[in-house]
């Protein structure tokens, strides 16, 4: 892998110029080791988030209240599995193996989006996740379609198309509830109350505290700051909540005439860091579920390998 | 086409057609519901996606059959009223569909058995029948052909894989084999529909099933169990204890407020 070779100052300068001029980097190109390392971390975290993200929504497949909602939800969770696969493939172009990355998820050394460490307590949470969590994901991910690393940018184009479909489906589910019975409206409001702040926190810590931001922006892995993206999401979502007739759970929320943006009250960063450090309501549950599935499937994977070896031996005997 | 469909319809009683649409729809629904339980539990992400695909096919087929059944009945019951507001005793799925997922070997065997049956049945319905039921069967037949291939490949891989996978397959086979006989037992309703050319002869479906399944099991180095216990009655509404649990979970939200739109 060329990226693992130390480059000269000239290589570094040429790389910076290329990326700075919006040039794309492909797997065979020389790249600084730190650039590759950052991408592996970011792409694999994203892949892990898709895989872990199957759990909170998968939780409601068996109980979806209509067959139409059931197939929509199943197809959505299936898309997430597919996104996980494209992203693992994009990461593999940087010289790591999927097994290695999956192992990091299982042993708890890799991170994934903290949003999936919150529980889905009612059917309305399926709508709230589609509307808010996928909505936030799109705001985060659309710029990545233009990021400097080609395989990542291309994977994101397809993922964003599917995510925007999911977001519309989630919004439509919330609309059905908010136009429904009093109990359904309460369910929708309760889901918004629980998912609003975690969604706002999905963009990561405020710009001043974000450790990787500066270099990543120079390398065009990140095109906008956490706070810029967060603001975009807030402005977009406040209007949508209004259309749904739901109330954003923030007494300090106000429209700032001077900037033309909605301003939220104080974000509880202690909660954010606590969930990141493993103390969210479902961190242990999500990881245990993934480990159980992995361990329960070990004999299947071993059988597939053993069968393939037998088949190879059989065709070698035939050829001989 | 419309005239031919009308003629086929007139040869069969609407009540019989309603019953067969429920039998096929309920089997697809219950099997799809159970298969969807593998989501995020699959042995690999690829298999997770494949199982979800198959569950989606089955629930899609269930929607077509149940929607048709509801319109035939003409009492204002749509696919959701039929899926969510009937008790276990009103369900007409085969007993095989309500057998537990078990391990991955058992799930794949159940899928092979059901898909091989459904494909042969649907192919016969498509060839002989006319009208909407035959059209649904034609669509479903193409999907089931893929399920037969996928499940068959996995049964061979697991049967002829490791000692452990072989043993798990043989255990799954012993658990499921009793429930395959019901698939080929024609009651009076089936016989009338066979005579009307809506359903194919069950003996033919059985011959095709045995030929196809025994060839897979042979390649998988698995021994076919003895035919001894042959439970039946699912297609007439007599189920195992499991079905009411499956329905209890599936119907819980819909039943929490029968007037609500979701």
Coordinates of C-alpha atoms in Angstrom, one line a residue:
Chain A
X1 CA 0.0 0.0 0.0
X2 CA 1.6 3.2 -1.1
X3 CA 0.0 5.3 1.6
X4 CA 2.0 3.4 4.2
X5 CA 5.3 4.6 2.7
X6 CA 6.7 7.8 4.3
X7 CA 6.5 10.6 1.7
X8 CA 8.9 13.5 1.2
X9 CA 7.9 17.1 2.1
X10 CA 7.4 17.5 -1.7
X11 CA 4.9 14.6 -1.7
X12 CA 3.0 16.2 1.3
X13 CA 2.9 19.6 -0.4
X14 CA 1.7 18.1 -3.6
X15 CA -1.0 16.2 -1.8
X16 CA -2.2 19.2 0.1
X17 CA -2.3 21.3 -3.1
X18 CA -4.2 18.5 -4.9
X19 CA -6.8 18.1 -2.1
X20 CA -7.0 21.8 -1.6
X21 CA -7.9 22.3 -5.2
X22 CA -10.8 19.9 -4.7
X23 CA -8.9 17.0 -6.3
X24 CA -10.0 13.4 -5.5
X25 CA -7.7 10.8 -3.8
X26 CA -8.0 7.2 -5.1
X27 CA -6.7 4.1 -3.3
X28 CA -3.6 3.7 -5.6
X29 CA -2.5 7.4 -4.9
X30 CA 0.1 8.3 -2.4
X31 CA -1.5 9.8 0.7
X32 CA -0.2 10.7 4.2
X33 CA -0.5 7.9 6.7
X34 CA -2.4 10.1 9.0
X35 CA -5.0 10.9 6.2
X36 CA -5.5 7.2 5.6
X37 CA -5.7 6.5 9.4
X38 CA -8.3 9.2 9.9
X39 CA -10.4 7.9 7.0
X40 CA -10.3 4.3 8.3
X41 CA -11.5 5.6 11.7
X42 CA -14.3 7.7 10.3
X43 CA -15.5 5.3 7.6
X44 CA -15.4 2.3 10.0
X45 CA -17.3 4.2 12.7
X46 CA -19.9 5.1 10.1
X47 CA -20.1 1.4 9.0
X48 CA -20.4 0.3 12.7
X49 CA -23.2 2.9 13.2
X50 CA -25.2 1.4 10.4
X51 CA -24.8 -2.1 11.7
X52 CA -25.6 -1.2 15.3
X53 CA -28.4 1.1 14.1
X54 CA -30.3 -2.0 12.8
X55 CA -31.1 -2.9 16.4
X56 CA -33.2 0.0 17.7
X57 CA -35.5 0.0 14.7
X58 CA -35.4 -3.8 14.2
X59 CA -36.9 -3.9 17.7
X60 CA -40.3 -2.9 16.2
X61 CA -40.4 -5.0 13.0
X62 CA -42.4 -7.8 14.6
X63 CA -45.0 -5.4 16.0
X64 CA -45.4 -2.9 13.1
X65 CA -49.1 -2.0 13.2
X66 CA -49.8 -2.5 9.5
X67 CA -48.3 -4.7 6.9
X68 CA -47.4 -1.7 4.8
X69 CA -45.5 -0.2 7.7
X70 CA -43.9 -3.6 8.4
X71 CA -42.4 -3.9 4.9
X72 CA -41.3 -0.3 4.9
X73 CA -39.4 -0.8 8.2
X74 CA -37.9 -4.1 7.1
X75 CA -36.6 -2.6 3.9
X76 CA -35.2 0.3 5.8
X77 CA -33.3 -1.9 8.3
X78 CA -32.1 -3.9 5.3
X79 CA -30.8 -0.7 3.7
X80 CA -28.8 0.0 6.8
X81 CA -27.1 -3.4 6.6
X82 CA -26.3 -2.6 2.9
X83 CA -24.8 0.8 3.9
X84 CA -22.7 -1.0 6.5
X85 CA -21.3 -3.3 3.7
X86 CA -20.5 -0.4 1.2
X87 CA -18.7 1.4 4.0
X88 CA -16.7 -1.6 5.1
X89 CA -15.7 -2.0 1.4
X90 CA -14.7 1.7 1.2
X91 CA -12.6 1.2 4.3
X92 CA -11.0 -1.9 2.9
X93 CA -9.6 0.2 0.0
X94 CA -7.3 1.7 2.6
X95 CA -5.7 -1.6 3.4
X96 CA -7.6 -2.8 6.4
X97 CA -9.8 -5.9 6.5
X98 CA -13.4 -6.1 7.3
X99 CA -12.7 -8.8 9.9
X100 CA -10.2 -6.5 11.6
X101 CA -12.8 -3.7 11.7
X102 CA -15.6 -5.9 12.9
X103 CA -13.3 -7.2 15.7
X104 CA -12.7 -3.6 16.9
X105 CA -16.5 -3.2 17.1
X106 CA -16.9 -6.4 19.0
X107 CA -14.1 -5.8 21.5
X108 CA -15.4 -2.3 22.2
X109 CA -12.3 -0.4 20.9
X110 CA -14.2 1.1 17.9
X111 CA -16.9 3.8 18.4
X112 CA -20.2 4.1 16.6
X113 CA -22.8 6.9 16.7
X114 CA -24.1 7.4 20.3
X115 CA -27.6 8.0 19.0
X116 CA -28.1 4.2 18.8
X117 CA -27.4 3.8 22.5
X118 CA -30.9 5.2 23.2
X119 CA -33.8 2.9 23.5
X120 CA -36.9 2.7 21.1
X121 CA -39.7 2.6 23.6
X122 CA -42.8 3.0 21.4
X123 CA -43.8 2.7 17.8
X124 CA -43.5 6.4 17.4
X125 CA -39.7 6.1 17.9
X126 CA -39.5 4.4 14.5
X127 CA -41.0 7.6 13.0
X128 CA -38.8 9.9 15.2
X129 CA -35.6 8.0 14.2
X130 CA -36.5 8.3 10.5
X131 CA -37.4 11.9 10.7
X132 CA -34.7 13.2 13.2
X133 CA -31.9 10.7 13.2
X134 CA -31.9 10.1 9.4
X135 CA -32.5 13.9 8.9
X136 CA -29.4 14.7 11.0
X137 CA -27.5 11.9 9.2
X138 CA -28.3 13.5 5.8
X139 CA -27.2 16.9 6.9
X140 CA -23.9 15.3 8.1
X141 CA -23.4 13.1 5.0
X142 CA -24.4 15.1 2.0
X143 CA -21.2 17.1 2.2
X144 CA -19.2 13.8 2.4
X145 CA -20.4 13.0 -1.1
X146 CA -17.9 15.7 -2.1
X147 CA -15.1 14.7 0.2
X148 CA -11.6 14.2 -1.0
X149 CA -11.4 10.4 -0.8
X150 CA -13.1 8.9 -3.9
X151 CA -14.4 5.6 -2.6
X152 CA -15.9 7.2 0.5
X153 CA -17.5 10.0 -1.6
X154 CA -19.0 7.5 -4.0
X155 CA -20.4 5.2 -1.3
X156 CA -22.0 8.3 0.3
X157 CA -23.9 9.2 -2.9
X158 CA -25.9 6.0 -2.8
X159 CA -26.3 6.1 0.9
X160 CA -27.6 9.7 0.9
X161 CA -30.3 8.8 -1.7
X162 CA -31.6 6.0 0.5
X163 CA -31.3 8.1 3.7
X164 CA -33.5 10.8 2.2
X165 CA -36.1 8.2 1.4
X166 CA -36.0 7.0 5.0
X167 CA -36.3 10.5 6.3
X168 CA -39.4 11.1 4.2
X169 CA -40.9 7.8 5.4
X170 CA -40.2 8.7 9.0
X171 CA -41.8 12.1 8.6
X172 CA -44.8 10.5 7.0
X173 CA -45.1 8.1 9.9
X174 CA -45.0 11.0 12.4
X175 CA -47.6 12.8 10.3
X176 CA -50.0 9.8 10.5
X177 CA -49.5 9.8 14.3
X178 CA -49.9 13.5 14.7
X179 CA -53.1 13.5 12.7
X180 CA -54.3 10.5 14.7
X181 CA -56.0 9.8 18.0
X182 CA -55.0 11.7 21.2
X183 CA -53.0 8.7 22.3
X184 CA -51.1 8.7 19.0
X185 CA -50.4 12.4 19.2
X186 CA -49.1 12.0 22.8
X187 CA -46.9 9.1 21.5
X188 CA -45.5 11.3 18.7
X189 CA -44.7 14.1 21.1
X190 CA -43.1 11.8 23.6
X191 CA -40.9 10.4 20.9
X192 CA -39.8 13.9 19.9
X193 CA -39.1 14.8 23.5
X194 CA -36.8 11.9 23.9
X195 CA -35.0 12.0 20.5
X196 CA -34.6 15.8 20.0
X197 CA -31.6 16.4 22.1
X198 CA -29.7 13.2 21.2
X199 CA -30.3 14.1 17.5
X200 CA -28.9 17.7 18.1
X201 CA -25.9 16.1 19.7
X202 CA -25.3 13.8 16.7
X203 CA -23.1 16.5 15.1
X204 CA -20.5 16.0 17.8
X205 CA -19.0 18.5 20.3
X206 CA -19.0 22.2 19.7
X207 CA -16.4 23.5 17.3
X208 CA -14.0 24.7 20.0
X209 CA -13.8 21.2 21.5
X210 CA -13.7 19.1 18.4
X211 CA -10.3 17.5 18.3
X212 CA -10.0 16.3 14.7
X213 CA -11.8 19.2 12.9
X214 CA -9.0 21.5 11.7
X215 CA -6.8 18.9 9.9
X216 CA -9.9 17.1 8.5
X217 CA -11.2 20.3 7.0
X218 CA -7.8 21.0 5.4
X219 CA -7.9 17.5 3.9
X220 CA -11.5 18.0 2.8
X221 CA -12.6 14.9 4.7
X222 CA -14.9 17.4 6.6
X223 CA -16.3 20.3 4.7
X224 CA -18.4 22.1 7.4
X225 CA -17.9 22.4 11.1
X226 CA -20.0 20.5 13.7
X227 CA -21.8 23.7 14.7
X228 CA -22.6 24.8 11.1
X229 CA -24.1 21.4 10.3
X230 CA -26.0 21.4 13.7
X231 CA -27.5 24.8 12.9
X232 CA -28.6 23.6 9.4
X233 CA -30.4 20.6 11.0
X234 CA -32.1 22.8 13.7
X235 CA -33.4 25.3 11.2
X236 CA -34.7 22.6 8.9
X237 CA -36.3 20.6 11.7
X238 CA -38.0 23.4 13.6
X239 CA -40.1 24.1 10.5
X240 CA -40.9 20.4 10.1
X241 CA -42.0 20.1 13.8
X242 CA -44.3 23.0 13.2
X243 CA -45.9 21.2 10.1
X244 CA -46.4 18.2 12.3
X245 CA -48.0 20.2 15.1
X246 CA -45.4 19.0 17.6
X247 CA -43.5 21.1 20.1
X248 CA -39.7 21.0 20.2
X249 CA -38.8 20.3 23.9
X250 CA -36.8 23.4 24.4
X251 CA -38.3 26.4 26.3
X252 CA -35.3 28.5 25.2
X253 CA -35.7 27.9 21.5
X254 CA -36.1 31.2 19.7
X255 CA -35.7 32.7 16.2
X256 CA -32.8 35.1 16.1
X257 CA -33.7 37.9 13.6
X258 CA -30.1 39.1 13.3
X259 CA -28.6 35.8 12.1
X260 CA -31.8 34.4 10.6
X261 CA -31.3 31.2 12.5
X262 CA -33.2 29.3 15.2
X263 CA -31.2 29.2 18.5
X264 CA -31.5 26.3 20.9
X265 CA -31.1 26.4 24.6
X266 CA -28.1 24.9 26.4
X267 CA -27.0 21.5 25.2
X268 CA -26.3 19.0 27.9
X269 CA -22.7 18.0 26.9
X270 CA -22.3 16.0 30.1
X271 CA -24.9 13.6 28.8
X272 CA -23.2 13.4 25.4
X273 CA -19.8 12.5 26.9
X274 CA -21.4 10.1 29.3
X275 CA -23.0 8.1 26.4
X276 CA -19.8 8.3 24.4
X277 CA -17.9 6.8 27.4
X278 CA -20.3 3.9 27.5
X279 CA -22.8 5.0 30.0
X280 CA -25.9 5.5 27.8
X281 CA -29.0 3.5 28.4
X282 CA -28.2 0.8 25.8
X283 CA -24.4 0.8 25.2
X284 CA -24.0 -2.6 26.9
X285 CA -27.2 -4.0 25.4
X286 CA -26.3 -3.1 21.8
X287 CA -22.8 -4.5 22.0
X288 CA -23.9 -7.7 23.8
X289 CA -26.5 -8.2 21.0
X290 CA -23.8 -7.8 18.3
X291 CA -21.5 -10.2 20.1
X292 CA -24.2 -12.8 20.6
X293 CA -25.1 -12.7 16.9
X294 CA -21.5 -13.0 16.0
X295 CA -20.8 -15.9 18.3
X296 CA -24.1 -17.7 17.5
X297 CA -23.2 -17.5 13.8
X298 CA -19.6 -18.8 14.2
X299 CA -20.5 -22.4 13.4
X300 CA -22.3 -21.3 10.2
X301 CA -19.2 -19.3 9.0
X302 CA -17.0 -22.2 9.9
X303 CA -19.2 -24.7 8.0
X304 CA -19.2 -22.4 4.9
X305 CA -15.3 -22.3 5.0
X306 CA -15.1 -26.1 5.5
X307 CA -17.6 -26.8 2.6
X308 CA -15.7 -24.4 0.3
X309 CA -12.4 -26.3 1.1
X310 CA -14.1 -29.7 0.4
X311 CA -15.4 -28.3 -2.9
X312 CA -12.0 -27.1 -3.9
X313 CA -10.5 -30.5 -3.1
X314 CA -13.2 -32.2 -5.1
X315 CA -12.7 -30.1 -8.2
X316 CA -8.9 -30.5 -7.9
X317 CA -9.4 -34.3 -7.8
X318 CA -11.7 -34.1 -10.9
X319 CA -9.1 -32.0 -12.7
X320 CA -6.3 -34.4 -11.9
Chain B
X1 CA -58.9 -12.9 -20.3
X2 CA -61.7 -11.3 -18.2
X3 CA -64.2 -13.7 -19.6
X4 CA -61.9 -16.7 -18.9
X5 CA -61.3 -15.4 -15.4
X6 CA -65.0 -15.1 -14.9
X7 CA -65.5 -18.7 -16.1
X8 CA -62.8 -20.0 -13.7
X9 CA -64.4 -18.1 -10.9
X10 CA -67.8 -19.4 -11.6
X11 CA -66.5 -23.0 -11.5
X12 CA -65.3 -22.4 -7.9
X13 CA -67.3 -21.2 -5.0
X14 CA -66.2 -17.7 -3.7
X15 CA -66.2 -19.2 -0.2
X16 CA -63.7 -21.8 -1.3
X17 CA -61.5 -19.3 -3.0
X18 CA -61.6 -17.1 0.1
X19 CA -60.4 -20.1 2.1
X20 CA -57.5 -20.9 -0.2
X21 CA -56.4 -17.3 -0.4
X22 CA -56.3 -17.2 3.4
X23 CA -54.4 -20.5 3.6
X24 CA -51.7 -19.2 1.2
X25 CA -51.7 -15.7 2.6
X26 CA -51.5 -16.8 6.2
X27 CA -48.7 -19.3 5.6
X28 CA -46.7 -16.5 3.8
X29 CA -47.5 -14.0 6.6
X30 CA -46.5 -16.3 9.5
X31 CA -43.4 -17.5 7.9
X32 CA -42.4 -14.0 6.9
X33 CA -43.1 -12.7 10.4
X34 CA -40.8 -15.4 11.9
X35 CA -38.1 -15.0 9.3
X36 CA -38.0 -11.2 10.0
X37 CA -36.9 -12.2 13.5
X38 CA -33.5 -12.9 12.2
X39 CA -32.9 -9.1 11.5
X40 CA -29.6 -8.1 13.1
X41 CA -29.1 -11.6 14.4
X42 CA -27.8 -13.2 11.1
X43 CA -24.5 -15.1 11.0
X44 CA -23.1 -12.5 8.5
X45 CA -24.4 -9.2 7.3
X46 CA -24.9 -10.7 3.9
X47 CA -27.1 -13.4 5.3
X48 CA -29.0 -10.9 7.4
X49 CA -29.8 -9.0 4.1
X50 CA -30.8 -12.2 2.3
X51 CA -33.1 -13.4 5.1
X52 CA -34.7 -9.9 5.2
X53 CA -35.2 -10.1 1.4
X54 CA -37.0 -13.4 1.8
X55 CA -39.1 -12.2 4.7
X56 CA -40.0 -9.1 2.5
X57 CA -41.1 -11.4 -0.4
X58 CA -43.3 -13.5 1.9
X59 CA -45.0 -10.6 3.5
X60 CA -45.5 -9.0 0.1
X61 CA -47.2 -12.2 -1.1
X62 CA -49.3 -12.3 2.1
X63 CA -50.5 -8.8 1.3
X64 CA -51.6 -9.8 -2.2
X65 CA -53.4 -13.0 -1.0
X66 CA -55.1 -11.3 2.0
X67 CA -56.2 -8.3 0.0
X68 CA -57.7 -10.6 -2.6
X69 CA -59.4 -12.6 0.2
X70 CA -60.9 -9.5 1.7
X71 CA -62.3 -8.3 -1.6
X72 CA -63.8 -11.8 -2.3
X73 CA -65.4 -11.9 1.1
X74 CA -66.9 -8.4 0.5
X75 CA -67.3 -7.6 4.2
X76 CA -64.9 -4.7 4.3
X77 CA -62.0 -6.6 5.7
X78 CA -58.7 -5.4 4.1
X79 CA -55.2 -7.0 4.5
X80 CA -54.7 -5.4 7.9
X81 CA -58.1 -6.3 9.3
X82 CA -57.3 -9.9 8.3
X83 CA -53.8 -9.9 9.5
X84 CA -54.3 -8.1 12.8
X85 CA -57.8 -8.8 13.9
X86 CA -58.2 -12.5 13.7
X87 CA -57.6 -15.0 16.6
X88 CA -55.2 -17.9 16.2
X89 CA -58.1 -20.3 15.5
X90 CA -59.1 -18.2 12.5
X91 CA -55.7 -18.4 10.9
X92 CA -55.3 -20.9 8.1
X93 CA -51.5 -21.2 7.8
X94 CA -49.8 -24.6 7.5
X95 CA -48.1 -25.9 10.8
X96 CA -44.7 -25.8 9.1
X97 CA -44.8 -21.9 8.9
X98 CA -45.3 -21.6 12.7
X99 CA -42.4 -23.9 13.6
X100 CA -39.8 -21.9 15.5
X101 CA -36.7 -20.4 13.8
X102 CA -34.4 -22.6 15.9
X103 CA -30.8 -22.2 14.7
X104 CA -29.8 -21.1 11.3
X105 CA -29.8 -24.8 10.0
X106 CA -33.4 -25.2 11.1
X107 CA -34.5 -21.9 9.5
X108 CA -32.9 -22.8 6.2
X109 CA -34.5 -26.3 6.2
X110 CA -37.9 -24.8 7.0
X111 CA -37.3 -22.3 4.2
X112 CA -36.3 -25.0 1.8
X113 CA -39.3 -27.2 2.6
X114 CA -41.8 -24.3 2.4
X115 CA -40.3 -22.7 -0.7
X116 CA -40.1 -25.9 -2.6
X117 CA -43.8 -26.6 -1.8
X118 CA -44.9 -23.1 -2.6
X119 CA -43.0 -23.0 -5.9
X120 CA -44.5 -26.3 -7.1
X121 CA -48.0 -25.3 -6.0
X122 CA -47.8 -21.8 -7.5
X123 CA -46.4 -23.1 -10.8
X124 CA -49.4 -25.5 -11.0
X125 CA -51.8 -22.7 -10.2
X126 CA -50.2 -20.4 -12.8
X127 CA -50.4 -23.1 -15.4
X128 CA -53.9 -24.3 -14.8
X129 CA -55.8 -21.4 -13.2
X130 CA -57.1 -18.1 -14.6
X131 CA -57.7 -14.8 -12.9
X132 CA -56.3 -12.9 -10.0
X133 CA -55.2 -15.9 -7.9
X134 CA -53.2 -17.3 -10.8
X135 CA -51.6 -13.9 -11.3
X136 CA -50.5 -13.7 -7.7
X137 CA -49.2 -17.3 -7.9
X138 CA -47.2 -16.4 -11.0
X139 CA -45.5 -13.5 -9.2
X140 CA -44.9 -15.5 -6.1
X141 CA -43.6 -18.5 -8.0
X142 CA -40.7 -16.4 -9.4
X143 CA -39.7 -15.3 -5.9
X144 CA -40.0 -18.7 -4.4
X145 CA -37.7 -20.2 -7.1
X146 CA -35.0 -17.9 -5.7
X147 CA -35.7 -19.0 -2.1
X148 CA -35.4 -22.7 -3.1
X149 CA -32.0 -22.0 -4.6
X150 CA -30.7 -19.9 -1.7
X151 CA -32.0 -22.3 1.0
X152 CA -30.9 -25.3 -1.0
X153 CA -27.3 -24.0 -1.3
X154 CA -27.2 -23.4 2.4
X155 CA -28.6 -26.8 3.4
X156 CA -25.9 -28.4 1.2
X157 CA -23.2 -26.2 2.7
X158 CA -24.3 -26.9 6.3
X159 CA -25.0 -30.6 5.8
X160 CA -21.7 -31.2 4.1
X161 CA -19.7 -28.6 6.1
X162 CA -18.4 -29.4 9.6
X163 CA -19.4 -32.2 12.0
X164 CA -21.3 -29.6 14.1
X165 CA -23.2 -28.1 11.1
X166 CA -24.1 -31.6 9.9
X167 CA -25.4 -32.5 13.3
X168 CA -27.5 -29.3 13.6
X169 CA -29.0 -30.0 10.2
X170 CA -29.9 -33.5 11.1
X171 CA -31.5 -32.3 14.3
X172 CA -33.5 -29.6 12.5
X173 CA -34.6 -32.1 9.9
X174 CA -36.0 -34.4 12.6
X175 CA -37.8 -31.5 14.2
X176 CA -39.4 -30.3 10.9
X177 CA -40.0 -33.5 8.9
X178 CA -43.4 -34.3 10.6
X179 CA -44.8 -31.0 9.5
X180 CA -44.2 -31.5 5.8
X181 CA -46.9 -34.1 5.4
X182 CA -49.7 -31.7 6.0
X183 CA -48.7 -29.7 2.9
X184 CA -49.9 -32.6 0.7
X185 CA -53.1 -33.5 2.5
X186 CA -56.1 -32.2 0.4
X187 CA -59.3 -31.6 2.3
X188 CA -62.7 -31.2 0.6
X189 CA -62.1 -27.5 -0.2
X190 CA -58.8 -28.4 -1.9
X191 CA -60.4 -31.2 -3.8
X192 CA -63.1 -28.9 -5.1
X193 CA -60.6 -26.3 -6.2
X194 CA -58.4 -29.0 -7.8
X195 CA -61.5 -30.2 -9.7
X196 CA -62.2 -26.6 -10.8
X197 CA -58.6 -26.3 -12.1
X198 CA -57.7 -23.6 -9.6
X199 CA -55.1 -25.7 -7.7
X200 CA -52.9 -28.5 -9.2
X201 CA -53.2 -32.1 -8.0
X202 CA -51.5 -32.4 -4.6
X203 CA -49.9 -35.7 -5.6
X204 CA -48.1 -34.0 -8.4
X205 CA -46.9 -31.2 -6.0
X206 CA -45.7 -33.9 -3.6
X207 CA -43.8 -35.8 -6.3
X208 CA -42.0 -32.6 -7.4
X209 CA -41.3 -31.7 -3.8
X210 CA -39.8 -35.1 -2.9
X211 CA -37.7 -35.2 -6.0
X212 CA -36.3 -31.7 -5.4
X213 CA -35.9 -31.9 -1.6
X214 CA -34.4 -35.4 -1.6
X215 CA -31.8 -34.3 -4.2
X216 CA -30.7 -31.4 -2.0
X217 CA -30.6 -33.6 1.2
X218 CA -28.6 -36.2 -0.7
X219 CA -26.0 -33.6 -1.8
X220 CA -26.0 -32.3 1.8
X221 CA -25.2 -35.9 3.0
X222 CA -28.3 -35.8 5.3
X223 CA -30.6 -38.8 6.0
X224 CA -34.3 -38.4 5.5
X225 CA -36.1 -39.2 8.7
X226 CA -38.8 -42.0 8.9
X227 CA -42.4 -40.9 8.2
X228 CA -44.0 -41.6 11.6
X229 CA -45.9 -38.7 13.3
X230 CA -47.8 -36.6 10.8
X231 CA -49.5 -33.7 12.5
X232 CA -52.0 -31.7 10.5
X233 CA -54.9 -29.2 10.9
X234 CA -53.2 -25.8 10.5
X235 CA -54.9 -25.1 7.2
X236 CA -58.3 -25.8 8.9
X237 CA -57.5 -23.6 12.0
X238 CA -56.1 -26.1 14.4
X239 CA -52.6 -24.8 15.4
X240 CA -49.8 -25.5 17.8
X241 CA -49.4 -23.5 21.0
X242 CA -46.9 -21.3 19.3
X243 CA -49.2 -19.4 17.0
X244 CA -51.0 -17.4 19.6
X245 CA -47.6 -16.1 20.9
X246 CA -46.6 -15.1 17.3
X247 CA -49.9 -13.3 16.9
X248 CA -49.8 -11.8 20.4
X249 CA -46.6 -10.0 19.4
X250 CA -47.5 -9.2 15.8
X251 CA -51.0 -7.8 16.6
X252 CA -50.2 -5.9 19.9
X253 CA -50.0 -2.3 18.6
X254 CA -52.8 -2.6 16.1
X255 CA -55.1 -4.1 18.7
X256 CA -54.2 -1.4 21.2
X257 CA -56.6 0.9 19.3
X258 CA -58.7 -0.8 16.6
X259 CA -59.9 2.6 15.4
X260 CA -56.5 4.2 15.0
X261 CA -54.8 4.7 11.5
X262 CA -51.1 4.0 11.5

